[in-house]
Coordinates of C-alpha atoms and ligand atoms in Angstrom, one line a residue:
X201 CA -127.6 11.1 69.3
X202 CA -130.2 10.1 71.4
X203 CA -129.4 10.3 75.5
X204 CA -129.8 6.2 75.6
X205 CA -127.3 5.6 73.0
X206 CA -124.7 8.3 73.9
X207 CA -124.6 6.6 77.5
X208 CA -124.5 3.6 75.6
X209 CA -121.4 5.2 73.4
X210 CA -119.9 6.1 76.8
X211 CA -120.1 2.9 78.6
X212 CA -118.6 0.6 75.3
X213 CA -115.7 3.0 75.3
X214 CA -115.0 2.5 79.0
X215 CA -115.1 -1.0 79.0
X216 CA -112.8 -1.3 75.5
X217 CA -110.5 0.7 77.5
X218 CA -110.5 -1.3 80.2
X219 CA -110.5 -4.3 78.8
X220 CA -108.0 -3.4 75.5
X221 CA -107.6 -6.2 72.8
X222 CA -110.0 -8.6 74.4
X223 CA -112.4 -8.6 71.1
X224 CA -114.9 -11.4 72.5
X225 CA -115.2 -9.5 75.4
X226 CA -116.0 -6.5 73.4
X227 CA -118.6 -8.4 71.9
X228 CA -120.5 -10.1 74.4
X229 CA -121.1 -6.7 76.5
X230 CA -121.7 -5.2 73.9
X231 CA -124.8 -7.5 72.8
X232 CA -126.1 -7.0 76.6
X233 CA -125.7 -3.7 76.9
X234 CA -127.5 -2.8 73.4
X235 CA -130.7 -4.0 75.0
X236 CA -130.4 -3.4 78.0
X237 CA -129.3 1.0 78.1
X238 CA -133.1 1.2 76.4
X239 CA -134.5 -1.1 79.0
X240 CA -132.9 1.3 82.0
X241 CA -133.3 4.6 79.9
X242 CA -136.4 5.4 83.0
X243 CA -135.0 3.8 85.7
X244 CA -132.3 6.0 87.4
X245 CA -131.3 3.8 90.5
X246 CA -129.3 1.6 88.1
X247 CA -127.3 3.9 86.6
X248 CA -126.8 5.9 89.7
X249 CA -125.7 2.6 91.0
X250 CA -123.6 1.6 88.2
X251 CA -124.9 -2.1 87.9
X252 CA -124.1 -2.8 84.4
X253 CA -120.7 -0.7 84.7
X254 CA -120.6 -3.7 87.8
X255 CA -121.6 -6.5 86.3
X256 CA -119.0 -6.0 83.2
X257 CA -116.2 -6.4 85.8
X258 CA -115.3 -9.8 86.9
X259 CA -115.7 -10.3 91.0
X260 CA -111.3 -11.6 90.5
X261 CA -109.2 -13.5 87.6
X262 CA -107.2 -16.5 88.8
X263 CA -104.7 -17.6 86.2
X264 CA -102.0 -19.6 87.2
X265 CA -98.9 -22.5 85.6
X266 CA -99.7 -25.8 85.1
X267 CA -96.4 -28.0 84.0
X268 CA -97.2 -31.2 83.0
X269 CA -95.3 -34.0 81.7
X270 CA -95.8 -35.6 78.4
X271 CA -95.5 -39.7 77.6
X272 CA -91.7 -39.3 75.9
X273 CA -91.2 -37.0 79.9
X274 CA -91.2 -33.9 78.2
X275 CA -92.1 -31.0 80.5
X276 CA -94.7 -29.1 79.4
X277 CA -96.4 -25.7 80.5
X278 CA -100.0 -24.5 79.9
X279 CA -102.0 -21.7 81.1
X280 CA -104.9 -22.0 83.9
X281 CA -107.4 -20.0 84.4
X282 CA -111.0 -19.7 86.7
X283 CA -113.0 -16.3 86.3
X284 CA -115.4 -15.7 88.5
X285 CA -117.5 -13.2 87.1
X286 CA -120.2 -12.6 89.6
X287 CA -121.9 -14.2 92.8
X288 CA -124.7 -11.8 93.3
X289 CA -127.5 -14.9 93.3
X290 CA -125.7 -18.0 94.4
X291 CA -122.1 -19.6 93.8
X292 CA -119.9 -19.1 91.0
X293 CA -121.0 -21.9 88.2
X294 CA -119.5 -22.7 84.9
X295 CA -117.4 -24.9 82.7
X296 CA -113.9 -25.1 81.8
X297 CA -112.6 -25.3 78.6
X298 CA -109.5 -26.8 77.4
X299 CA -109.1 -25.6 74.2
X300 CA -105.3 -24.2 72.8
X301 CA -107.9 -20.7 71.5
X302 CA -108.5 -20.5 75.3
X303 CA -107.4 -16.9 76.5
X304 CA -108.6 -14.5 78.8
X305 CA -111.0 -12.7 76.7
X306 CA -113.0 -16.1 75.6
X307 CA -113.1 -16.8 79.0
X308 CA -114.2 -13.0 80.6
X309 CA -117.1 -13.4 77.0
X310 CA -118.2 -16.7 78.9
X311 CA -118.3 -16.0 82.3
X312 CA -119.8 -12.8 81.7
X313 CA -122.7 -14.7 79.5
X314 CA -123.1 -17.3 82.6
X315 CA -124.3 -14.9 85.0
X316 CA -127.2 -13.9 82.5
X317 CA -127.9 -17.6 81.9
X318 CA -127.7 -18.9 84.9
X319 CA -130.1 -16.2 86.1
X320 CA -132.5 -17.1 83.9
X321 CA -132.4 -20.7 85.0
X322 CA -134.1 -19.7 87.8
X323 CA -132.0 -21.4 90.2
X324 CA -129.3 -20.1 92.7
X325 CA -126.0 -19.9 91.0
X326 CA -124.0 -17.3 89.8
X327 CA -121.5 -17.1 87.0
X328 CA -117.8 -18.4 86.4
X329 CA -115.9 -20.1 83.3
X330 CA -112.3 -21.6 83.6
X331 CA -110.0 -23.5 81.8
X332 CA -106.9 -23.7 80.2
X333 CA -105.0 -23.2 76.4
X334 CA -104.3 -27.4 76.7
X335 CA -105.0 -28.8 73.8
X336 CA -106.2 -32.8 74.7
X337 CA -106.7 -33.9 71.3
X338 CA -104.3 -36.3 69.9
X339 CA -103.3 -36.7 74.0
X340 CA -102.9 -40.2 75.2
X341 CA -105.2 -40.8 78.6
X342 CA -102.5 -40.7 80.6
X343 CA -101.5 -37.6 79.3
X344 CA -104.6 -35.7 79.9
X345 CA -104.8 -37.4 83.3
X346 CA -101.3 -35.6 84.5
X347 CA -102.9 -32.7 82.9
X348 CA -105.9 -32.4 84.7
X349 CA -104.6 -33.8 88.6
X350 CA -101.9 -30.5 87.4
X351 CA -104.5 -28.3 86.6
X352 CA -106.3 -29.3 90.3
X353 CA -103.9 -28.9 92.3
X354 CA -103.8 -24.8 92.3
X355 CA -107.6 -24.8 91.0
X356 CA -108.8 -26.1 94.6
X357 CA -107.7 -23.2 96.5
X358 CA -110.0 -21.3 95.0
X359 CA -113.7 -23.4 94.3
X360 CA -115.7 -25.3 96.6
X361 CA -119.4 -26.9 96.5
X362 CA -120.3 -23.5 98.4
X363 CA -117.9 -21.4 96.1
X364 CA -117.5 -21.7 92.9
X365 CA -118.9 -25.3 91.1
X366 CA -116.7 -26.0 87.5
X367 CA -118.3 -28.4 84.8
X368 CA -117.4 -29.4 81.6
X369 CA -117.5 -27.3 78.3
X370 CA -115.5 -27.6 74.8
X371 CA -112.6 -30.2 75.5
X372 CA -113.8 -30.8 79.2
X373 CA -116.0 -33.6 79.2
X374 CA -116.8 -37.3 81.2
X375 CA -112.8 -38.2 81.2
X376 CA -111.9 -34.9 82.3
X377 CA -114.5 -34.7 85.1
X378 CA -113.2 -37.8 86.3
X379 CA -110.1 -37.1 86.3
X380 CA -110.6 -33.4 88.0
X381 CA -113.1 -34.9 90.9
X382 CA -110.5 -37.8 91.5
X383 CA -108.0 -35.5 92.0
X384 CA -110.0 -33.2 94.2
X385 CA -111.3 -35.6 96.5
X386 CA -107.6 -36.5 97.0
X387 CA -106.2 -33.3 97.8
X388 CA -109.1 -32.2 100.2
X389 CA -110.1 -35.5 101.8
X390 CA -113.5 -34.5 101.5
X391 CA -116.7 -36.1 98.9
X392 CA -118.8 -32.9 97.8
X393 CA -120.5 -31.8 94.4
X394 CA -117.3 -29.7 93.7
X395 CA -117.9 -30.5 90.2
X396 CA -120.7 -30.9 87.7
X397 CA -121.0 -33.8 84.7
X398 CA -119.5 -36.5 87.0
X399 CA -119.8 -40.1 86.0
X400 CA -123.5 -41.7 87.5
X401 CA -120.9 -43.8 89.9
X402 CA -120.0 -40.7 92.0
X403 CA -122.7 -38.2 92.4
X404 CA -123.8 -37.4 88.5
X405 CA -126.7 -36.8 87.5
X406 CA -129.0 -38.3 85.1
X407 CA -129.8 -36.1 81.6
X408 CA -126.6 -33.8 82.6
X409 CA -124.9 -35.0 79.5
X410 CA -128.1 -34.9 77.2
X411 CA -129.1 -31.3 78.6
X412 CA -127.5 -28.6 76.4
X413 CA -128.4 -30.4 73.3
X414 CA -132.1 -31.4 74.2
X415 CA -132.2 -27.5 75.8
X416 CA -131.6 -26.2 72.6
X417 CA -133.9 -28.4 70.6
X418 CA -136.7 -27.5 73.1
X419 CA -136.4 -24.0 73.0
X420 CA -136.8 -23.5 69.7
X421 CA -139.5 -26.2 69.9
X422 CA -141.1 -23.7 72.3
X423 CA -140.6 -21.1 69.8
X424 CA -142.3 -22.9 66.6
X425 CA -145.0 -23.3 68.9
X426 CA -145.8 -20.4 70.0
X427 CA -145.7 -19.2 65.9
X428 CA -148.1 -22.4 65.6
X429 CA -145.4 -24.0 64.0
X430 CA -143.1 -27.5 65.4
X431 CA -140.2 -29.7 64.2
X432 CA -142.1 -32.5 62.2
X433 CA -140.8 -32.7 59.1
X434 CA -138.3 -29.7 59.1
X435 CA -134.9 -30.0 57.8
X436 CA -132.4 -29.1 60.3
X437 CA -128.8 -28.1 59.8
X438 CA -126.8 -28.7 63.0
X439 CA -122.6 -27.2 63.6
X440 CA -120.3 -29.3 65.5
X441 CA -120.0 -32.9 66.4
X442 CA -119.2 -33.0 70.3
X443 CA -121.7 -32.8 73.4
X444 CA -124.0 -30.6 72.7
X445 CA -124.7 -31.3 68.6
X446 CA -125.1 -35.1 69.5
X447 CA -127.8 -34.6 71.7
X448 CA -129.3 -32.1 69.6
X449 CA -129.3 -34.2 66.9
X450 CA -131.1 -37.2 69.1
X451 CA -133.9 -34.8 70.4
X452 CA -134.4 -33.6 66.6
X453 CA -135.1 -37.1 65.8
X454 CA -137.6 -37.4 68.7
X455 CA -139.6 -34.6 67.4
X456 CA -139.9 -35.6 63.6
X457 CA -137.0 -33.5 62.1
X458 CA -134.5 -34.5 60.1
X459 CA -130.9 -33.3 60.7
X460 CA -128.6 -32.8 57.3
X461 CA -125.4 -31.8 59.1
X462 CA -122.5 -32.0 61.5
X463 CA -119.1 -30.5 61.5
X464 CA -116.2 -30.7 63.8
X465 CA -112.9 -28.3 63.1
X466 CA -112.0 -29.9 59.5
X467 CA -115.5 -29.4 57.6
X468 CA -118.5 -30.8 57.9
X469 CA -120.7 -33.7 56.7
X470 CA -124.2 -33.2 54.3
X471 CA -126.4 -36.5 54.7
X472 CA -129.5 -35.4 52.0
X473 CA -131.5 -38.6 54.0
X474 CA -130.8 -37.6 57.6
X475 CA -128.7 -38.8 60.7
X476 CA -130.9 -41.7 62.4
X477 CA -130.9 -43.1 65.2
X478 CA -128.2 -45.8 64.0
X479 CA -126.0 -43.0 62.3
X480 CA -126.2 -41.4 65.8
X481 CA -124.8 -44.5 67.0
X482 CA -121.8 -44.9 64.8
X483 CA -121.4 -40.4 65.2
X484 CA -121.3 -41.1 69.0
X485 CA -118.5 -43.9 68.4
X486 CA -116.5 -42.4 66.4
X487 CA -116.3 -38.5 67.8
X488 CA -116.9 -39.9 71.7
X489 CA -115.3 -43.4 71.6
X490 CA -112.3 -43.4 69.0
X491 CA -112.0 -39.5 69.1
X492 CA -112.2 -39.3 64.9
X493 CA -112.6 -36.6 62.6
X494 CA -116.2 -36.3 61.0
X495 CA -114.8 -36.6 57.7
X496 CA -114.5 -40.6 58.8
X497 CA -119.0 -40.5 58.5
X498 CA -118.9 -39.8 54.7
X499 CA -116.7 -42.6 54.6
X500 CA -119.1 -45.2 56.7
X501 CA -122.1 -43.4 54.7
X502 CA -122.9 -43.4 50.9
X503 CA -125.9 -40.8 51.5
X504 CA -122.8 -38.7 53.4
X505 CA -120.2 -36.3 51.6
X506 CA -117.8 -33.9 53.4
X507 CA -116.8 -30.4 52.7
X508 CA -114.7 -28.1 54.2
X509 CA -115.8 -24.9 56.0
X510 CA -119.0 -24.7 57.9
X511 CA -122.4 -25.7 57.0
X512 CA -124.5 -23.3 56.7
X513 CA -124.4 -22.9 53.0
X514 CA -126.6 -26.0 52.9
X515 CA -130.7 -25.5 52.7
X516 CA -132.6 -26.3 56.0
X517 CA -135.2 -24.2 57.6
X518 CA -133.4 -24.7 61.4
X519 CA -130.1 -23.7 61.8
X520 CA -128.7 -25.0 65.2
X521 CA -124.7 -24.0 65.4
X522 CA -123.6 -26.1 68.3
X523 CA -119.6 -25.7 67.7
X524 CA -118.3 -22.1 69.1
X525 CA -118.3 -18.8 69.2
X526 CA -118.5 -16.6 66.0
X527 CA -119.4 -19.7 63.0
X528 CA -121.9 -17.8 61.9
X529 CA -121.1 -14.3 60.1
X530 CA -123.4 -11.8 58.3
X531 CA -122.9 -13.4 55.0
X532 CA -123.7 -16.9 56.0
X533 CA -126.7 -15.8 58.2
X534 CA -127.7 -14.0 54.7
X535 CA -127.3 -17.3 52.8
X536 CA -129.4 -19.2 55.8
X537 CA -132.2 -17.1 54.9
X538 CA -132.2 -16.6 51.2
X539 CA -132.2 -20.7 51.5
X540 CA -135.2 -20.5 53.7
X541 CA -134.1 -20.2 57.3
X542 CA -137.1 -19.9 59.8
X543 CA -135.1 -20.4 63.2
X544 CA -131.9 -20.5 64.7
X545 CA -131.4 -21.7 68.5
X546 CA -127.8 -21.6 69.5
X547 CA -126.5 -24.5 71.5
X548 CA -122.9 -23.0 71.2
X549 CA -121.9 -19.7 73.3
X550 CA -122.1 -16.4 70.8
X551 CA -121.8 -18.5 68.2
X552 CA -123.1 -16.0 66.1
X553 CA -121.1 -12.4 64.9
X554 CA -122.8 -9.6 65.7
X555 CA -123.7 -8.5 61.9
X556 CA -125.1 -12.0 61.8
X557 CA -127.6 -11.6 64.6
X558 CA -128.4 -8.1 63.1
X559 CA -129.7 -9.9 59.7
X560 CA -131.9 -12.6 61.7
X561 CA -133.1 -9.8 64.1
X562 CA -133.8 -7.6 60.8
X563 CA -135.6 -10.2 59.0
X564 CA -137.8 -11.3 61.9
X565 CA -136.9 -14.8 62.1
X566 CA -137.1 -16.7 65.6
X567 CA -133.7 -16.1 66.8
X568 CA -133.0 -17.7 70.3
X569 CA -129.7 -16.6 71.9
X570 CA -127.4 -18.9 73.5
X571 CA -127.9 -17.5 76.9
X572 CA -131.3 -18.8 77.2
X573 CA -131.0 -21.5 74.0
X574 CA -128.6 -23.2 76.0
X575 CA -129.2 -22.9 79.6
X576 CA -130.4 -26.6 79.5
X577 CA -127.0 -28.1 80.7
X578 CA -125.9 -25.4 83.2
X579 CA -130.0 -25.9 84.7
X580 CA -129.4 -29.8 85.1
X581 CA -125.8 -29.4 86.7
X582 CA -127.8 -26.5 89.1
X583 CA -130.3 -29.8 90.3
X584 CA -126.8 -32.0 89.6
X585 CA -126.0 -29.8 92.4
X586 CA -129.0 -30.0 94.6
X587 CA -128.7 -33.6 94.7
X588 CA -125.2 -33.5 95.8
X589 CA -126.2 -31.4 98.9
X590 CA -129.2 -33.4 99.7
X591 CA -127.1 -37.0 99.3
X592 CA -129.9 -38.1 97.2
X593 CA -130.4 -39.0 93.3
X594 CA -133.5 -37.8 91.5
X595 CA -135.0 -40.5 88.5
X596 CA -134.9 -39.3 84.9
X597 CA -137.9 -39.2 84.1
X598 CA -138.1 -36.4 86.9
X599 CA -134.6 -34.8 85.9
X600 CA -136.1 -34.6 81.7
X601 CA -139.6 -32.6 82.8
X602 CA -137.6 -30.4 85.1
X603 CA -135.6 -29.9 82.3
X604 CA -138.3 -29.2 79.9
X605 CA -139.7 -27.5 81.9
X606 CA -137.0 -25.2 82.5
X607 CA -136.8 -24.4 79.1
X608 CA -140.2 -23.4 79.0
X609 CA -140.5 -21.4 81.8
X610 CA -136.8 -19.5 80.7
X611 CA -138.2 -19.1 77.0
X612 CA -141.8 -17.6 78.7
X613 CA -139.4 -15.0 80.7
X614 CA -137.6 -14.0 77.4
X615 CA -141.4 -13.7 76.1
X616 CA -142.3 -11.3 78.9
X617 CA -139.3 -9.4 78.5
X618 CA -139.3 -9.1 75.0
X619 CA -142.1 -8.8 73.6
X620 CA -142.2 -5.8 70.9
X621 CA -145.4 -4.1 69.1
X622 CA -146.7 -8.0 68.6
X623 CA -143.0 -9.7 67.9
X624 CA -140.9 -11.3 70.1
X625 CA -137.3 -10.3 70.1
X626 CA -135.6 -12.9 72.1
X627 CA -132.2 -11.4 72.5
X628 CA -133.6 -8.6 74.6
X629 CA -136.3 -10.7 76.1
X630 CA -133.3 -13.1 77.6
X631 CA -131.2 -9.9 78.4
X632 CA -133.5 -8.4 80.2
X633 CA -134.8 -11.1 82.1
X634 CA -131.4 -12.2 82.8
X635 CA -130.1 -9.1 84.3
X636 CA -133.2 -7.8 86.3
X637 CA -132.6 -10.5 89.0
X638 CA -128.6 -10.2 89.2
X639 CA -129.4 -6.5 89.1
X640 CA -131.8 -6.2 91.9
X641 CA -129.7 -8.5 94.3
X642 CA -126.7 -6.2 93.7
X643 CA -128.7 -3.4 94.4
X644 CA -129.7 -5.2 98.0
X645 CA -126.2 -5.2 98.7
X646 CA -125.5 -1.6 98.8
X647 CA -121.9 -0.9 97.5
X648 CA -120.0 -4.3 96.7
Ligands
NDP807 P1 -117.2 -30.6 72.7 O1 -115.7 -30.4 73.0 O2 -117.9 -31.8 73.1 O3 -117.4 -30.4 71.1 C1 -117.0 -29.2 70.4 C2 -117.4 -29.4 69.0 O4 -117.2 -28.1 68.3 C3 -116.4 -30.4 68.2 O5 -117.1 -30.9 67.2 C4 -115.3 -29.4 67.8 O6 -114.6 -29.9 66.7 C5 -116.1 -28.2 67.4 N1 -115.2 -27.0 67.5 C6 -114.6 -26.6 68.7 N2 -113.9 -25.5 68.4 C7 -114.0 -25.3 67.1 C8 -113.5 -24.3 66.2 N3 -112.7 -23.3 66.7 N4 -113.9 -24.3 64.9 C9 -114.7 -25.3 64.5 N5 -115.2 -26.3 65.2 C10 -114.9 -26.3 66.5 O7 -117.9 -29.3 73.3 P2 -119.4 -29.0 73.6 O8 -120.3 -29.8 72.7 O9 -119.6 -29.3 75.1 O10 -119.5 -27.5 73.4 C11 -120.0 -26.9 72.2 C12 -120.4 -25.5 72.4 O11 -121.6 -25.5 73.3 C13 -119.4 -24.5 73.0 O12 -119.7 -23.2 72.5 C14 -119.8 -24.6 74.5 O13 -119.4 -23.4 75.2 C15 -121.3 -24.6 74.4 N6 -122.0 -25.1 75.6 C16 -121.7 -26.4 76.1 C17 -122.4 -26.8 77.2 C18 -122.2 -28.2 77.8 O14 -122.9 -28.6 78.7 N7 -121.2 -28.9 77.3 C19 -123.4 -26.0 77.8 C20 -123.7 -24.8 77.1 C21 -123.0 -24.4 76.1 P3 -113.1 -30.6 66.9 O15 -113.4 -32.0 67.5 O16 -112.5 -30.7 65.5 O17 -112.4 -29.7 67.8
2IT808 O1 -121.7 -22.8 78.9 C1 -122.3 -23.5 79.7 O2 -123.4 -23.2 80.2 C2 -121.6 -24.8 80.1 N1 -120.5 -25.1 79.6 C3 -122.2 -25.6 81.3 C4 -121.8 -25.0 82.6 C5 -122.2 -25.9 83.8 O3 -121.8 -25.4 84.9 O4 -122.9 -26.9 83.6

């Protein structure tokens, strides 16, 4: 065994026995720390420094009760939780999930995934991720209300617009945000960008709730074009049916794709002639507005069936899985490219097994990682941010070319980073990229 990959050996097994039974965990540092023990094999000051060793420890875990009443006064108790992960370059920053999967090792995979992200944003904030096993779906209003002024009242001790900045994520959305900032404002008499994804009314920011999905679409936009390739005419498979597959599925449209599927947890939908514009429309009703299952589309559409399981068995030439983590495993990313799969972006977080990754990485194909893939909604609530502090409110046509520009500039760093006898390999490029910064301020600060 080579000297990289027995330290590589040694540092897995320390952090699996730290860490024992959390398998997402597992998984997310060990995807890091693949590309990035080659990346440090000649430069001793990290390991005699132990960043990585650091930077797979989370700064503190807050989990806490939160009872809540139900409509027939049921009293009911759920789980909190906020992980801040690290706050090397800026405050902690990341969503909460409500979600009943929620536990500590899906958060600790996704906080530990935001401080790469959010480094590569280029923008000051460090990493965090939150939430709670809630489940709000089949909730009344009211009920997710009492819920989320619950869930606030022992979340404030611990965030701040200085501190530690929450957003949305799966099952955390516009409602929830509303409902969270409301409640904060209450408790602390005070009006500050606590939050990210609040409604235009109170300090939102335009493109926020467009910015993961577009992200993703423009990544691998930058991608094709680098290959002197681009989305006109490609078919375009797309996972999930919530924030960040809706949007994706607009900017698809934009740039001359044509988008065969969405899923939500039940199956998903095939649509041989594409989801328009006006399909979008009724999609956005039904999964945003009446809170459906996607099944409910094939009804509405004749071109539309539905099938259970997830849709990568269908032929498209994009895969974009914008549902959650591990939907894509090493026999569907096999079946992807036997039906001639040229690119997959990932707006969802690790949404792809780690045998999966190993067959697109194998084969070549232009494989973006959700770290960078999907920084697009963390960069906008990083300028959702900015505005707060300043008391101002940027335009959108400014807010979309800083975001596309974001994108460009994160998917030239993962370039830089990555680049390999003539290939790119993204999921090193963004690794790398990622950590150098975080990595270098820890460094600065001696032994924290
Ligand atoms: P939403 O809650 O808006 O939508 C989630 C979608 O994924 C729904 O269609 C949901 O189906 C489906 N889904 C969730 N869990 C599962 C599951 N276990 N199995 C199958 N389908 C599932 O969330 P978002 O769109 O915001 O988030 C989607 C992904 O993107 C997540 O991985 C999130 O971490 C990531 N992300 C989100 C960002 C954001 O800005 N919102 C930013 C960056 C990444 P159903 O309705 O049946 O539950
Ligand atoms: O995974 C993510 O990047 C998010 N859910 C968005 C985080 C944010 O703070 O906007």
């Amino acid at each position: 065994m080579s000297k990289t990959n027995e330290y590589l050996q040694r540092f897995m097994n320390g952090v699996i026995k730290r860490n024992p039974g959390e398998l997402e965990f597992h998984q997310a540092v060990s995807e890091v720390a693949g590309t990035i023990f080659p990346y440090i094999a000649d430069k001793p000051i990290y390991h005699k420094m132990q960043i990585l060793e650091r930077m797979a420890e989370p700064d503190r875990v807050v989990m806490f009760r939160v009872p809540w009443t139900d409509d027939k006064g049921n009293i009911r108790n759920q789980r909190g939780y906020r992980v801040q992960f690290n706050n090397s370059i800026g405050p902690y920053k990341g969503g909460l999930r409500f979600h009943p999967s929620v536990n500590l090792s899906v958060l600790k995979f996704l906080g530990f995934e935001q401080t790469f992200k959010n480094s590569l944003t280029g923008l000051p904030m460090g990493g965090g991720k939150g939430g709670s096993d809630f489940n709000p779906k089949g909730k009344s209003d009211n009920e997710v209300m009492r819920f989320c002024q619950s869930f606030m009242i022992e979340l404030r001790r611990h965030i701040g617009e200085d501190t530690d900045v929450p957003a949305g994520d799966i099952g955390v959305g516009g409602r929830e945000i509303g409902f969270l900032f409301g409640q904060y404002k209450r408790l602390e008499n005070r009006f500050v960008g606590v939050l990210t994804g609040k409604g235009m009314e109170f300090g939102g920011s335009k493109i926020r709730t467009e910015a993961t999905g577009y992200g993703t679409v423009y990544f691998m936009d930058n991608m094709l074009t680098r290959a002197g390739n681009g989305f006109d005419g490609k078919t375009v498979c797309i996972s999930g049916s919530g924030n960040v597959a809706t949007y994706a599925v607009e900017k698809v449209n934009h740039l001359g794709g044509k988008v065969v599927t969405l899923s939500d947890s039940s199956g998903f939908v095939h649509d041989p002639e594409g989801i328009t514009a006006e399909k979008l429309e009724y999609l956005i009703d039904l999964k945003q507005v009446r809170r459906g299952r996607i099944k409910e589309y094939a009804d509405e559409y004749n071109s539309a069936s539905f099938h259970e399981g997830r849709p990568w068995r269908v032929s498209c030439e994009i895969a974009l899985p914008c549902a959650t983590q591990n939907e894509i495993n090493e026999g569907e990313a096999k079946t992807l490219l036997k039906n001639g799969c040229i690119g997959v972006s990932e707006g969802a977080n690790m949404p792809t097994e780690l045998a999966g990754i190993d067959v697109f990485q194998k084969a070549g194909i232009l494989y973006a990682p959700s770290k960078a893939a999907n920084a697009g909604g963390v960069a906008v609530s990083g300028l959702e941010m900015s505005q707060n502090s300043a008391r101002i409110a940027w335009k959108e046509a400014e807010l979309e070319k800083l975001l596309k520009d974001t994108m460009q500039t994160i998917h030239d760093s993962c370039v830089e980073y990555g680049e390999r006898k003539g290939r790119i390999d993204y999921l090193a490029g963004a690794n790398i990229a990622g950590f150098v910064k975080v990595a270098d301020a820890m460094l600065s600060f001696g032994h924290t």
